[in-house]
Amino acid sequence: MHLAYPSRKTSNPPPYHAPRSSRFPLLRRSRVKTIAIIACAVGAVLFLLSHIFGGGDGVPSGTPPVVIVTVMDTVGYSKEYQESVKENRLQYARKHGYATFFPSIGDYPLNGSPNSWARVPAARHAMTKYPHSEYIWVLEQNALIMNPALSVEEHIMNPKRLESLMIKDQSIVPPDSVIKTFPNLKGENIDLVLSQDKEGLSQASFIIRKGEWSKFFLDTWFDPLYRSYNFQKADAHALEHIVQWHPTILSKLALVPQKIMNAYNLGSGQEQEGGYKDGDFVVRFPGCDSPYAQGRDCAKEAEPFMRQWRTLENARELAEYFRCQKGFVKQQPTAGSQHRSTSQCDILPLPDALDAQGTTETEGQRTLRVSEAITKLQAKLVPSGPDVVRYLTLPKEGWSAEDVSKELEALANMDHTRWEDGFVSGAVYHGGDELMKLQTEAFGKFTVANPIHPDVFPGVRKMEAEVVAMVLAMFNAPSGATGVSTSGGTDSILMACLSARQKAYHERGVKEPEMILPETAHTAFRKAGEYFGIKIHLVPCPAPSYQVDVRRVARLINSNTVLLVGSAPNFPHGIIDDIPALSKLASNRRKPIPLHVDCCLGSFLVPFLEKAGFETTPFDFRLKGVTSISCDTHKYGFAPKGNSTVLYRTATLRSYQYFISPDWSGGVYASPGIAGSRPGALIAGCWASLMNTGEAGYINACNEIVGCTKKIIDAITENPSLKSDLYVLGKPLVSVVAFASKSLDIYDIADAMSAKGWHLNSLQSPPAIHVAVTLPITKVWEKLVADLVAVVEGEREKERVRIVEGKGAKGKSVGDSAALYGVAGSLPNKSVVVELASGFLDTLYKA
Ligand SMILES: Cc1ncc(COP(=O)(O)O)c(C=O)c1O
């Protein structure tokens, strides 16, 4: 409805000026000059200080770019509903480094005006509370954020994007009010973003940009005159009024389609304009709270969407648990064997056992389904049947060596996925017979060795120190740099995080440590966060580069930040973050922040890229901000599993991971890391591998592995059968290539590759597959590409048939990967995932 306006004379707000001093003109010229000089000097000092302590742009470090404001009605809704609404915003905000603000209606004196007015002083309040935040997004309570992948900056406020969204020359009050949105506005000049439904402007979800104009706008809107005017739709109609009568407001306004930030739940009319569709950013329940909305209940209407949103969140969580670096494989049967995979991913009976109903079922039903799922899991993982003998107590008399050897042979030959044939992504990095023989010999010579007793095993001490020295040299460590060897990448990362936390505690008194991670950084950092009480900030790694957004990292830095992290490369997409930019960020401040480079996967490839003639990028200690590096000798260093290194720029940093107990009754005790006793045999195996392969061997391997990765990339980007449907994520420089599809379901492709015996990795955010190329894969990459071509052609054909049969594009995915990762509305709630995951871990110890 389009209401009559109050007369312009009474409603016109005063033109906006910055407050002026009336005394200024009275000052004498000389005094003005002195004041100006002092002001400039103070300004210069403030500028310098802000650059030393701040995160650049004059914005203090740690400032959230966006503040989400939701005014809570604490009276009319259940506590549970209110908490869910808050959780929805909080989870989204955490993902993007935003802040949330949840004032209550009662916090603002409205003097009898309708409660909906509270959103205006709340927005103003948020601007005061977060003066440096760029955007305030006011989202009313009866709405949910449904697509957490979309950021406010990119999805809406990016000037180019905004320009493409703006509905120009559109009547402010539909269908045909005279005042229309301006046709020639530029995205960069917009300070207010709104949407419009078929009745008028919607104030339920709007964004304002920080600045004087926005304060003026909010103050104008909240004018007591409008509040007392008794508009039928209170603040909504007041908004329409000021937008139409004040060109200063209209000239800063972008009207965007509802689906961008304000889609409505229209029930069966969802296909109507403005109706919510899966993938939309926000869903709202308009009018559910109206006193005239008889029989409606906002919480009930929101319930299915709450479930869906949680399901999506859980899908991400789920992948955290089971991002097991393997795919979902029906293994490659080879002659005479029926291989049964033992990878974590393909043994989990998740798709059958759990579905979206898991969120509504009773406690009893859920327990039953989880235990059913775990039983299935056990049946797959733990051999049973009359032929299986289980040894659950010590044999009364020890077996003969011959008998043990026979049984070992049988155990080694249990059905397994054939990594030996090169069908497994990652997992086994070398596997050459000669090297394995040498490693076994090294084990034999040092079976009983334990580096905790260096006097008893001096050879092991020497080898361990030399392994660390060799790796330090590969990473161009400066003099004084140090390191330790560890049991694997996770151990190295844990130690680097512990060292950073201890450094901040001892040197700066930080008691609530925080670290800032690319969201693609290995989960070992999250483990460190949990083990060592370090708060984690995750920073998006957006397309097209898929590198961490360094500006966002900068914004999250605060006085509690103990560590920044970059990957070289990361596990999911094989992308090397912009380490030089992170290094600058870490070191260009009065008190530099430690920066860890995770080169666990890059290990012995990244340091040799240049010598092997490939493109590279700075990543090591030559960047002055880099203070620690993890490098896995047991990946592309080809050492036996159980070997890694963590390197530190200084001895002090290393000492922060030491454990020393000077007064134990068992004697003075000191160990460099978590473990006490350690296997000297593994250190010997590692040393032997490094010495046997040598620099030339690693350069050759780099040539083969990275060369093969490039051939796979070329096939995906150039082969006519692949390039039309697949695309490579970012620009991988090392051994991992991740690819996705815009036209086909990538999880169907993953499942079809599994059916052909390939053990690839399914990824999410975005849905994709990756291959981590190893030496065994370099022997069969052509088959990999040929199988991929056949699979893509098959999926394309299925798609064509679906369309011809009128079933629409992209049929429902049916395979394991699709069901687990496809987030097609069939994933379990979080507690179910946790129960199943711990059931899985229990199963590992079922004899
Ligand atoms: C980038 C990266 N960092 C750390 C790790 C953890 O290594 P580990 O499995 O040896 O603990 C991995 C493992 O794949 C990785 O890819």
CSV table of C-alpha atoms in Angstrom, one decimal, residues 63 96 179 386 558:
chain,number,residue,atom,x,y,z
A,63,THR,CA,38.5,-5.2,13.1
A,96,HIS,CA,34.1,-14.9,7.6
A,179,ILE,CA,10.1,8.3,-7.6
A,386,PRO,CA,34.9,-69.4,10.7
A,558,ASN,CA,45.2,-8.5,17.4
